[in-house]
mmCIF file of C-alpha atoms and ligand atoms in Angstrom:
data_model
loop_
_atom_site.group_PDB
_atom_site.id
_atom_site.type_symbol
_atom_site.label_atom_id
_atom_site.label_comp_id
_atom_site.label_asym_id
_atom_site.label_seq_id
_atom_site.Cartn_x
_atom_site.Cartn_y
_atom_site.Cartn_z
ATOM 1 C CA UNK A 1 -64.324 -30.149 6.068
ATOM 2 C CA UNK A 2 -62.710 -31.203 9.534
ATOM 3 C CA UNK A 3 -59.406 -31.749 9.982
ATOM 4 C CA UNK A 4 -58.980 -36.052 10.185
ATOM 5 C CA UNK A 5 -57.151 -35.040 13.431
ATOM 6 C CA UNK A 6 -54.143 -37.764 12.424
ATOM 7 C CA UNK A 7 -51.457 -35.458 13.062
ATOM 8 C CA UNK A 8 -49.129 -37.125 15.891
ATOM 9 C CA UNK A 9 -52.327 -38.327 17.892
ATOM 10 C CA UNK A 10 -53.087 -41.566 16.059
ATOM 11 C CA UNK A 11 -52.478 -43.479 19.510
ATOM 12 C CA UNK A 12 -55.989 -42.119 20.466
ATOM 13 C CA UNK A 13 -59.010 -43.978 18.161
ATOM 14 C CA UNK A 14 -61.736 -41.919 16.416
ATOM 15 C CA UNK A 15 -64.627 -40.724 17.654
ATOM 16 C CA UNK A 16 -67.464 -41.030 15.367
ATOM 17 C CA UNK A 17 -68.204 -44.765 15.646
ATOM 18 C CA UNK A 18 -68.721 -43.959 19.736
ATOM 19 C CA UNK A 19 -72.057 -45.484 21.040
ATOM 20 C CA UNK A 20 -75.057 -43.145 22.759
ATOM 21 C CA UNK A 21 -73.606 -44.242 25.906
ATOM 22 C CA UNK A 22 -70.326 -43.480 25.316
ATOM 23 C CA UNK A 23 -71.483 -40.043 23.995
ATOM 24 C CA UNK A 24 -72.974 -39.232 27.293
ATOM 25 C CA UNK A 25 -70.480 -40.579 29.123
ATOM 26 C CA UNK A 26 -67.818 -38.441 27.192
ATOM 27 C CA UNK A 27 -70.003 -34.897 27.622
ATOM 28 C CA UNK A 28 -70.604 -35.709 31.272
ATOM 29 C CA UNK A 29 -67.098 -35.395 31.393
ATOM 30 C CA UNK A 30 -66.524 -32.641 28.819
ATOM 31 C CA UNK A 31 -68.200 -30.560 31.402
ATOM 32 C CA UNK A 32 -66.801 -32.092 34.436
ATOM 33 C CA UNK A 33 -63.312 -31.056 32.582
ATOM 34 C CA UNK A 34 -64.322 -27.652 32.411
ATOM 35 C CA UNK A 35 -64.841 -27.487 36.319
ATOM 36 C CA UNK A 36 -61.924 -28.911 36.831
ATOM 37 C CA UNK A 37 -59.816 -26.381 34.308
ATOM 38 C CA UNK A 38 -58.241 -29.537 32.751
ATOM 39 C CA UNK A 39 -58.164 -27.952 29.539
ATOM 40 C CA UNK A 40 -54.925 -26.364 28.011
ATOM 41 C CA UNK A 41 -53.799 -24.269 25.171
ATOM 42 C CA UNK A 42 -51.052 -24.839 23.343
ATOM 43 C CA UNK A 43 -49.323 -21.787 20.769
ATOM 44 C CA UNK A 44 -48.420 -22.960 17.262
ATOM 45 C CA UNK A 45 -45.948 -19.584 16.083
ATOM 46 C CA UNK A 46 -46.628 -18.178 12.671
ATOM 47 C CA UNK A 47 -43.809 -17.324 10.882
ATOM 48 C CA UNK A 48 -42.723 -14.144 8.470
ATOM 49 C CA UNK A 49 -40.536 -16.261 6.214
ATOM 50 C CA UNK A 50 -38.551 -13.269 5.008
ATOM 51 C CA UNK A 51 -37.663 -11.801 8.811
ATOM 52 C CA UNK A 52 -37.925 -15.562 10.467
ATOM 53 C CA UNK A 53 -40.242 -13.613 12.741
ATOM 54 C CA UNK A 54 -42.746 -15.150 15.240
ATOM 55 C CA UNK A 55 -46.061 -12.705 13.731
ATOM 56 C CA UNK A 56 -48.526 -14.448 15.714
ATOM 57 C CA UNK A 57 -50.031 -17.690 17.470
ATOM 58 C CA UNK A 58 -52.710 -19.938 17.246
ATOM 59 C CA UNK A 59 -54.140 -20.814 20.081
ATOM 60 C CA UNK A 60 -55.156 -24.941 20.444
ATOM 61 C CA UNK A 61 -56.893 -26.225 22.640
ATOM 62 C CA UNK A 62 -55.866 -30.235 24.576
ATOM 63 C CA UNK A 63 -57.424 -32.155 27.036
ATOM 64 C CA UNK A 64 -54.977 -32.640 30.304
ATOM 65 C CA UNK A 65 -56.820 -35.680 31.260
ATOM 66 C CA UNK A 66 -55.781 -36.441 35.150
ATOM 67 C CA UNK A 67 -55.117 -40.443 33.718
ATOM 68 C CA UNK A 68 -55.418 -40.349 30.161
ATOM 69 C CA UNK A 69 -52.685 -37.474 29.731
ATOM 70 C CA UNK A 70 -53.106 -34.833 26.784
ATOM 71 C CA UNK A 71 -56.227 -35.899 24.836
ATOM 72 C CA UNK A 72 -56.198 -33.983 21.064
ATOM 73 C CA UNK A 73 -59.330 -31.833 20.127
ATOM 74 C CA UNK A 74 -60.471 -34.545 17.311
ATOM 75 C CA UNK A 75 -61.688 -36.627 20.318
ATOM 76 C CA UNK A 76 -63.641 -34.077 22.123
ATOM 77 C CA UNK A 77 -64.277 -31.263 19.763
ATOM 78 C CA UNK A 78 -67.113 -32.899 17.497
ATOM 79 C CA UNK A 79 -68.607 -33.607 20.654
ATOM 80 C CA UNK A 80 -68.547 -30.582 22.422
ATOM 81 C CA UNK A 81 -69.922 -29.039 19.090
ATOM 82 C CA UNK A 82 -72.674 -31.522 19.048
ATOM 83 C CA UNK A 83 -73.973 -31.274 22.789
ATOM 84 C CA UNK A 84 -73.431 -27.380 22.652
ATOM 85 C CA UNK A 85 -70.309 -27.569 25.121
ATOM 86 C CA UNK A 86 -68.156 -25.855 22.664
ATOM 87 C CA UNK A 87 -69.777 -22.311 23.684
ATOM 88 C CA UNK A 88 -68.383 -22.575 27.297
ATOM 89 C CA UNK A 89 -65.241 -24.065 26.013
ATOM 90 C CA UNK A 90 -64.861 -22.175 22.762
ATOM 91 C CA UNK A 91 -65.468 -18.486 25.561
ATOM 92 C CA UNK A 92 -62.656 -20.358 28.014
ATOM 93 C CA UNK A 93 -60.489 -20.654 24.950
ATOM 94 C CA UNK A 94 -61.090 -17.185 23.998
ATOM 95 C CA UNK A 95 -60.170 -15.187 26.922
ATOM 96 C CA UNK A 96 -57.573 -17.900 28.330
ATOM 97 C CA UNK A 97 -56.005 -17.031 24.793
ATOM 98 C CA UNK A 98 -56.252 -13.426 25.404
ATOM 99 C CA UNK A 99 -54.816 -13.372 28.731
ATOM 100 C CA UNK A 100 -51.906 -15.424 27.616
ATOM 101 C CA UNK A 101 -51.227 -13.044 24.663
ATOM 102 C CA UNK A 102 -51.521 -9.907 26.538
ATOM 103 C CA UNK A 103 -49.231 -11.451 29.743
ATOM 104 C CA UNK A 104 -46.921 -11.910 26.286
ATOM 105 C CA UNK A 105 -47.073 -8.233 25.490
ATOM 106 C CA UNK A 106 -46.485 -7.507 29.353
ATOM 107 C CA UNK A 107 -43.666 -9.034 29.517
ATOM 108 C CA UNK A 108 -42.342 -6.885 26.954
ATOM 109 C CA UNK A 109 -42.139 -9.007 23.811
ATOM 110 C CA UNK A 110 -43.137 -7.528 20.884
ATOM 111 C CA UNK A 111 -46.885 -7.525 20.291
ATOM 112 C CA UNK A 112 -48.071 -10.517 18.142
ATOM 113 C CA UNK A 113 -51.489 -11.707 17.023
ATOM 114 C CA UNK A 114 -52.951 -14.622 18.489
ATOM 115 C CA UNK A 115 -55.360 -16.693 16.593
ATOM 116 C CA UNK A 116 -58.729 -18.523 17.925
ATOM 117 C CA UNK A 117 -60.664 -20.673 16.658
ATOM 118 C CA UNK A 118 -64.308 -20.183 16.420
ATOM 119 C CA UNK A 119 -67.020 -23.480 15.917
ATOM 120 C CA UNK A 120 -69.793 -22.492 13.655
ATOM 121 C CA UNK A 121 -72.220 -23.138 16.313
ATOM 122 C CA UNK A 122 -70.536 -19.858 18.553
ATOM 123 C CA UNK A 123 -70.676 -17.931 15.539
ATOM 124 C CA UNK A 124 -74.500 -18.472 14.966
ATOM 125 C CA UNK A 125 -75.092 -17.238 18.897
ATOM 126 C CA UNK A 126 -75.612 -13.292 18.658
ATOM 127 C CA UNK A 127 -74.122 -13.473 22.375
ATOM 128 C CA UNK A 128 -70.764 -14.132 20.919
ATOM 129 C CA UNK A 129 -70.562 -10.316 20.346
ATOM 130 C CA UNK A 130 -71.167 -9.404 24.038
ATOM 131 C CA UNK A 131 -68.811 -12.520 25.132
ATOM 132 C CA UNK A 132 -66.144 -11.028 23.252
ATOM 133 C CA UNK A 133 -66.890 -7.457 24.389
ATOM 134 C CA UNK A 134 -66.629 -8.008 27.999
ATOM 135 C CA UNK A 135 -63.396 -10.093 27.140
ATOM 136 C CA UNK A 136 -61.729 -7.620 25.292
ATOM 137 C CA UNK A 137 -62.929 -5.115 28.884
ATOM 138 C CA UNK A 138 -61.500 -7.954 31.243
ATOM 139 C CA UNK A 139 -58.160 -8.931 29.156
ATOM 140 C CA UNK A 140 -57.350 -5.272 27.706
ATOM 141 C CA UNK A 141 -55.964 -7.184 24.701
ATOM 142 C CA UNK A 142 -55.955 -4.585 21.395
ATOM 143 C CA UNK A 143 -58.740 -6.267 19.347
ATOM 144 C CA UNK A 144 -56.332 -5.564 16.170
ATOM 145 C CA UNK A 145 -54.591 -8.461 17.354
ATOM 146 C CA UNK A 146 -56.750 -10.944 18.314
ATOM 147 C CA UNK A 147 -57.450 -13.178 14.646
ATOM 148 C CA UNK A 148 -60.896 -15.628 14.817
ATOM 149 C CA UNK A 149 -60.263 -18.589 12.594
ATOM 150 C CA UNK A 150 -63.943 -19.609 10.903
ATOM 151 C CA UNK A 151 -64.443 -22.316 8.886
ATOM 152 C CA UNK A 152 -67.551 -22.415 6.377
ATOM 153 C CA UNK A 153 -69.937 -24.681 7.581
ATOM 154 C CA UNK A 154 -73.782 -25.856 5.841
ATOM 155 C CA UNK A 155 -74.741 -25.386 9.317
ATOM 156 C CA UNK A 156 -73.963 -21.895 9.583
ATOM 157 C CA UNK A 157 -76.971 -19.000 8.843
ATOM 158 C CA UNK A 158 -75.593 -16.563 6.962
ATOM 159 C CA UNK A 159 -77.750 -14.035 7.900
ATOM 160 C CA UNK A 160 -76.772 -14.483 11.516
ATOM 161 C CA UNK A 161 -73.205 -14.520 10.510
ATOM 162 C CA UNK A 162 -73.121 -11.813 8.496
ATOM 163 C CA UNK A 163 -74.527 -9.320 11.041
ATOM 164 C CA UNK A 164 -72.250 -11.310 14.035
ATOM 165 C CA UNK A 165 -69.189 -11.085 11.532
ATOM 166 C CA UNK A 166 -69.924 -7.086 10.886
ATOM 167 C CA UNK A 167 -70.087 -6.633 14.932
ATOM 168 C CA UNK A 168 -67.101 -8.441 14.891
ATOM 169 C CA UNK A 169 -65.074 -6.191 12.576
ATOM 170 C CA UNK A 170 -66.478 -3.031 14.265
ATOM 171 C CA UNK A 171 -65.020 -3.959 17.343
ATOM 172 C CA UNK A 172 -61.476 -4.071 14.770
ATOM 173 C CA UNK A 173 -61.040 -8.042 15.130
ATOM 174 C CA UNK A 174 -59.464 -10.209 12.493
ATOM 175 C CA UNK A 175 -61.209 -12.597 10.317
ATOM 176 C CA UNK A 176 -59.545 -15.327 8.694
ATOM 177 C CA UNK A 177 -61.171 -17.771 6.815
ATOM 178 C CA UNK A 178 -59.379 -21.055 8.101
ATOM 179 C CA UNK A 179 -59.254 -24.444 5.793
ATOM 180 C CA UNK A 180 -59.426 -22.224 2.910
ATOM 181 C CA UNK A 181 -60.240 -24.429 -0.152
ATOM 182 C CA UNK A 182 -61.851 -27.084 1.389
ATOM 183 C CA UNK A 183 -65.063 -25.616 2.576
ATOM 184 C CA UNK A 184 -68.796 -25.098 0.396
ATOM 185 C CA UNK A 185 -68.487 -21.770 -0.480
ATOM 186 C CA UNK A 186 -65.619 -20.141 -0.301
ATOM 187 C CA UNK A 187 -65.626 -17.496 -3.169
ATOM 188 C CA UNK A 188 -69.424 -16.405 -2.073
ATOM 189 C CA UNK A 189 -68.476 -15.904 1.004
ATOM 190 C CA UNK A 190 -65.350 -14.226 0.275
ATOM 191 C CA UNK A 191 -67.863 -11.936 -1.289
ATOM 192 C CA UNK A 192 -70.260 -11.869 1.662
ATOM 193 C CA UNK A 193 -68.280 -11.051 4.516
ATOM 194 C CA UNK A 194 -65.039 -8.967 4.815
ATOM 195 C CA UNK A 195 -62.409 -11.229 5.205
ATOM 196 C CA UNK A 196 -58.513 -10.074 6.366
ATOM 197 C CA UNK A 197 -57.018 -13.389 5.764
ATOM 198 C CA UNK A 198 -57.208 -16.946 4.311
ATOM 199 C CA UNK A 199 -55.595 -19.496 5.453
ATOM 200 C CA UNK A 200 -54.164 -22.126 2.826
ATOM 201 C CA UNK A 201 -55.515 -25.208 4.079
ATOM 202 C CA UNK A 202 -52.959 -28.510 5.115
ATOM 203 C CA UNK A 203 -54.380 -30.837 3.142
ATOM 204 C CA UNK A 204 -53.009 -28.623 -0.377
ATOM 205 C CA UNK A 205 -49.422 -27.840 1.129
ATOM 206 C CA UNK A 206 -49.265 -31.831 1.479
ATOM 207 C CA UNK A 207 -48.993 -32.401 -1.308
ATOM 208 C CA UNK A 208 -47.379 -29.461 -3.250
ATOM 209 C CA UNK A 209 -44.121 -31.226 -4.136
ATOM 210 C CA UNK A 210 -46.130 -34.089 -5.196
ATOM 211 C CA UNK A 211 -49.267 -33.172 -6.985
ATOM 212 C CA UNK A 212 -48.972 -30.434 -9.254
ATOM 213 C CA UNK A 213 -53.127 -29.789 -9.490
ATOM 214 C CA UNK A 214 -52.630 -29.006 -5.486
ATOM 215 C CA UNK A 215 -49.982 -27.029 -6.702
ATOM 216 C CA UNK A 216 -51.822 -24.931 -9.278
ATOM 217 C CA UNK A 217 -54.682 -24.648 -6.545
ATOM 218 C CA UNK A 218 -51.891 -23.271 -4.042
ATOM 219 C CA UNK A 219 -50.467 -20.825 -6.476
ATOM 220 C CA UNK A 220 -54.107 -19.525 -7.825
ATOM 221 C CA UNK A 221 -55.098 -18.935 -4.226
ATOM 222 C CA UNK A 222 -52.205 -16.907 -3.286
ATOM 223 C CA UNK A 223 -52.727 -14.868 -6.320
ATOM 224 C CA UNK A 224 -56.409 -14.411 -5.548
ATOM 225 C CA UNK A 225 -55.766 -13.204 -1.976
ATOM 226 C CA UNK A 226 -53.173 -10.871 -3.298
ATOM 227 C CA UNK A 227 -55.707 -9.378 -5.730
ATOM 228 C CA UNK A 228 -58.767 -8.951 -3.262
ATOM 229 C CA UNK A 229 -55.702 -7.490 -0.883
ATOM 230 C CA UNK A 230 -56.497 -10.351 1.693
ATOM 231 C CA UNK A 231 -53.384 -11.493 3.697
ATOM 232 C CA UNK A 232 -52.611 -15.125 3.242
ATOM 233 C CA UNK A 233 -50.897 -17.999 5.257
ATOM 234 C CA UNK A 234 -50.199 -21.322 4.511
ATOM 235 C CA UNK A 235 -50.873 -24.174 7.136
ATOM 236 C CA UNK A 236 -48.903 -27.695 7.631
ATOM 237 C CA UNK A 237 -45.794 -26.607 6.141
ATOM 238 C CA UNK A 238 -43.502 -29.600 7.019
ATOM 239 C CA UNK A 239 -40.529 -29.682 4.526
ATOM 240 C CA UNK A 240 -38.299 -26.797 3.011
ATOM 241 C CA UNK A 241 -39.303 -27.761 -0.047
ATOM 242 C CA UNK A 242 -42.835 -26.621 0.405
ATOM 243 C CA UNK A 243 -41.672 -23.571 2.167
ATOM 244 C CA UNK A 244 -39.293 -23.146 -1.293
ATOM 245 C CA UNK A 245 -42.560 -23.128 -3.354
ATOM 246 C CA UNK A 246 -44.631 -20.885 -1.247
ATOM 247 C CA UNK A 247 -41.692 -18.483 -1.038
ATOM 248 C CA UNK A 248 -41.843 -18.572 -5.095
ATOM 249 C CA UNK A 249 -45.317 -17.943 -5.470
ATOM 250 C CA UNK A 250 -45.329 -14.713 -3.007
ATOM 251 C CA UNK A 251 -46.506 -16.510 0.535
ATOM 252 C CA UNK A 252 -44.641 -14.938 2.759
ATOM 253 C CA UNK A 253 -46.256 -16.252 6.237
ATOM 254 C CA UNK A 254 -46.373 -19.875 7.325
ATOM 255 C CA UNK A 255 -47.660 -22.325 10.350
ATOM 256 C CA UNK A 256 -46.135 -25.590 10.209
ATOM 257 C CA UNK A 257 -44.045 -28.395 11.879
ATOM 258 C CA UNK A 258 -40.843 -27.079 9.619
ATOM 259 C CA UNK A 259 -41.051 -24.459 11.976
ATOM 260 C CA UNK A 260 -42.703 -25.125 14.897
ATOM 261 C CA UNK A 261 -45.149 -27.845 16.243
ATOM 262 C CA UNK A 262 -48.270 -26.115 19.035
ATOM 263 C CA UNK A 263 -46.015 -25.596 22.122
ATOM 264 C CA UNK A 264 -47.066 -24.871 25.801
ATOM 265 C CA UNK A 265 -47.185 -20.962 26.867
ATOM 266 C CA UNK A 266 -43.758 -21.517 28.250
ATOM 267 C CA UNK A 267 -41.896 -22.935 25.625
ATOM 268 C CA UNK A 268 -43.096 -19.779 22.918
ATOM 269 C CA UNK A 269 -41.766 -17.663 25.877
ATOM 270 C CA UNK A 270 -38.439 -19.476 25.213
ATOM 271 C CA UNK A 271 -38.585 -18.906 21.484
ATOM 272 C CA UNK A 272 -39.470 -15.169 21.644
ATOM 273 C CA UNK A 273 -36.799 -14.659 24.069
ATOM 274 C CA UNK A 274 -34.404 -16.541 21.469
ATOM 275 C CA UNK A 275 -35.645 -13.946 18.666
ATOM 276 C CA UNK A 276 -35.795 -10.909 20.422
ATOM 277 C CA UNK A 277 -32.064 -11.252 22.192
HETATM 278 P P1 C2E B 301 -56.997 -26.463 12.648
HETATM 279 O O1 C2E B 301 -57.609 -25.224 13.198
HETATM 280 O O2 C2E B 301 -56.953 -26.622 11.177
HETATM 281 O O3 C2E B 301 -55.559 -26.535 13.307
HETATM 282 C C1 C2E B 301 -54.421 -27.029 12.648
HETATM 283 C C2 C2E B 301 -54.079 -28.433 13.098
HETATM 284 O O4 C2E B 301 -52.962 -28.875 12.326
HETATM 285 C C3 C2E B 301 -53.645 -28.537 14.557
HETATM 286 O O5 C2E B 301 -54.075 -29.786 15.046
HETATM 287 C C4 C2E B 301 -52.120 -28.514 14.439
HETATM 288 O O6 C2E B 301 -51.460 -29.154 15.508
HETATM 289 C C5 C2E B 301 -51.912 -29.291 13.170
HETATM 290 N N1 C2E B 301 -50.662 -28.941 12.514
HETATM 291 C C6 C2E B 301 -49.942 -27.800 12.609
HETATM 292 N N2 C2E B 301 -48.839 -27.829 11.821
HETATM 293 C C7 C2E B 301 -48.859 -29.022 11.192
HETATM 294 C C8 C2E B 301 -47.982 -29.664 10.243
HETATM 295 O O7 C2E B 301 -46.963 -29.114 9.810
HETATM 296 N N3 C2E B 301 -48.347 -30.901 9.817
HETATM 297 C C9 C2E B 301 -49.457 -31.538 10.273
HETATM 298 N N4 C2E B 301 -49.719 -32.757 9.812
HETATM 299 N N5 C2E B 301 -50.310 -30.970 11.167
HETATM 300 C C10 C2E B 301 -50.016 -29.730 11.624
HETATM 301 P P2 C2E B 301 -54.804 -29.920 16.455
HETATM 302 O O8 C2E B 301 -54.182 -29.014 17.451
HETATM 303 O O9 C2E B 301 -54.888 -31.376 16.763
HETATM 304 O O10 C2E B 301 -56.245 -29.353 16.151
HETATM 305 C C11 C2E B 301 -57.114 -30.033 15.280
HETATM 306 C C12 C2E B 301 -58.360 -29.235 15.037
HETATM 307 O O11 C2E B 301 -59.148 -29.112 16.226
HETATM 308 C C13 C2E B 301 -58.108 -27.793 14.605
HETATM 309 O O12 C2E B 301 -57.765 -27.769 13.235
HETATM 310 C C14 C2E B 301 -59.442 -27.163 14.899
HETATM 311 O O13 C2E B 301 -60.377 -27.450 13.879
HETATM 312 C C15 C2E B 301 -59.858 -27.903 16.162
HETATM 313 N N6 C2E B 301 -59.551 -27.066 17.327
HETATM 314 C C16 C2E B 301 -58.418 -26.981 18.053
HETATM 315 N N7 C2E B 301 -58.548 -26.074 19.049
HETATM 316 C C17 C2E B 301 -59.801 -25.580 18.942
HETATM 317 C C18 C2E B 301 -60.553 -24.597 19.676
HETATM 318 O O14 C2E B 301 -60.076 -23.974 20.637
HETATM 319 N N8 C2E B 301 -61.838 -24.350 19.259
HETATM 320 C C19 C2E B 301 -62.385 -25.007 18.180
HETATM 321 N N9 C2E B 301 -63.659 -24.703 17.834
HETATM 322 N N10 C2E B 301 -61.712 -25.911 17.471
HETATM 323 C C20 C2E B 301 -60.436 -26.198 17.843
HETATM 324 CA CA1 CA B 302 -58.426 -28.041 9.897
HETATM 325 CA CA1 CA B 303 -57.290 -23.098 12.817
HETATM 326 CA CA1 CA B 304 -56.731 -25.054 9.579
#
């Protein structure tokens, strides 16, 4: 399950309704946009709760539309998945991600992770391996700190993803299982494919102080990754409360707006130079 993409973006309407013409329209200019280089990546920080330590990033992509301004990914994500786009976007994301983490590391800042997101449709493509191989040549970024975020799709073939995922590993990546709990099957493929990390999904840490099934769900998830010795971190933290009951219940890294909202390059560089003075 997508994201619904609300976040603070609801000045922009949905997608899906969009007529054939406005599809076309919208992937002429998808790749006209990638030309250009009018995409951007913003950093969300992940958080060590118990050191207040930036661990990590996850890189997020936005559209710097020359008249529109930033457009979210909800408007041009689907799309880009649909007409195949999101392979030359999702490799521009990669590397630009890379190259920002390692200028990071340059700089002298102690090394972090950064995350990517990968659309099931790259991780079906067996060229993803050699994409990220020649990145990981051009960028010099240690692969133990580059994270992919995948999401369990129906669309994805497992046998393809298996062997990909296995490549993946061998090169010493990071897989995280993103939207963790909302997916098809998440237990069989927990089983399937060896995961490093799970990532709690928004839509339970919502409603934690609220909804005490989401709560139980939260709490038996933690537990779970702790048991199969897979790291866990909870997404959309927004209130100290909900960092209060993932702190009880042994969660020790977070991504949220209590925190931090996605940020441009140069505003993490601000924040790391906060921490490490
Ligand atoms: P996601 O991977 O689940 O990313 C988390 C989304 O939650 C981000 O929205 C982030 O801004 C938002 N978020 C973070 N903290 C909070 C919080 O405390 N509260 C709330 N309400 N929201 C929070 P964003 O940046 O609009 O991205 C939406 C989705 O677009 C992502 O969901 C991901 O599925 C997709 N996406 C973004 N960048 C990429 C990319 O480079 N490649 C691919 N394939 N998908 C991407
Ligand atoms: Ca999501
Ligand atoms: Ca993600
Ligand atoms: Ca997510």
């Amino acid at each position: 399950m997508k994201d619904d993409g609300k976040n603070n973006y609801n000045i922009f309407k949905p997608i899906p309704n969009s007529s054939g013409i406005e599809r076309l329209t919208l992937e002429h200019s998808i790749r006209k946009a990638l030309q250009l280089d009018e995409f951007v990546l913003y950093y969300q920080p992940q958080i060590d709760i118990q050191t207040g330590d930036i661990i990590g990033t996850e890189a997020l992509v936005r559209w710097n539309h020359p008249t529109l301004g930033l457009i979210p990914p909800a408007k041009f994500i689907p799309i880009a998945e649909e007409t195949g786009l999101i392979v030359p976007l999702g490799e521009w994301v990669l590397k630009s991600a890379c190259i920002q983490n390692q200028i990071w590391k340059e700089k002298g800042f102690p090394p972090m992770g950064i995350s990517v997101n990968l659309s099931s449709r790259q991780f079906s493509k067996y060229d993803l391996v050699e994409t990220i191989k020649e990145i990981l040549l051009e960028t010099h970024i240690d692969p133990q700190y580059l994270e992919l975020e995948i999401t369990e799709s129906m669309t994805m073939n497992v046998d393809v993803a298996i062997e990909v995922l296995g490549k993946l590993k061998e090169l010493g990546m990071q897989i995280c299982i993103d939207d963790f709990g909302t997916g098809y099957s998440n237990l069989y493929y927990l089983k399937l494919f060896s995961i490093d990390r799970l990532k709690i999904d928004q839509s339970f840490v919502r409603n934690i102080m609220t909804d005490s099934h989401d709560a139980d769900i939260v709490a038996t998830i933690i537990a779970m990754a702790h048991k199969l010795g897979i790291d866990v971190i909870a997404e959309g933290v927004e209130t100290k409360d909900q960092l209060d009951f993932l702190r009880s219940q042994n969660c020790h890294k977070v991504q949220g707006f209590y925190y931090h909202p996605p940020l441009p390059a140069e505003h993490i560089e601000q924040l790391l130079m906060k921490t490490v003075a």
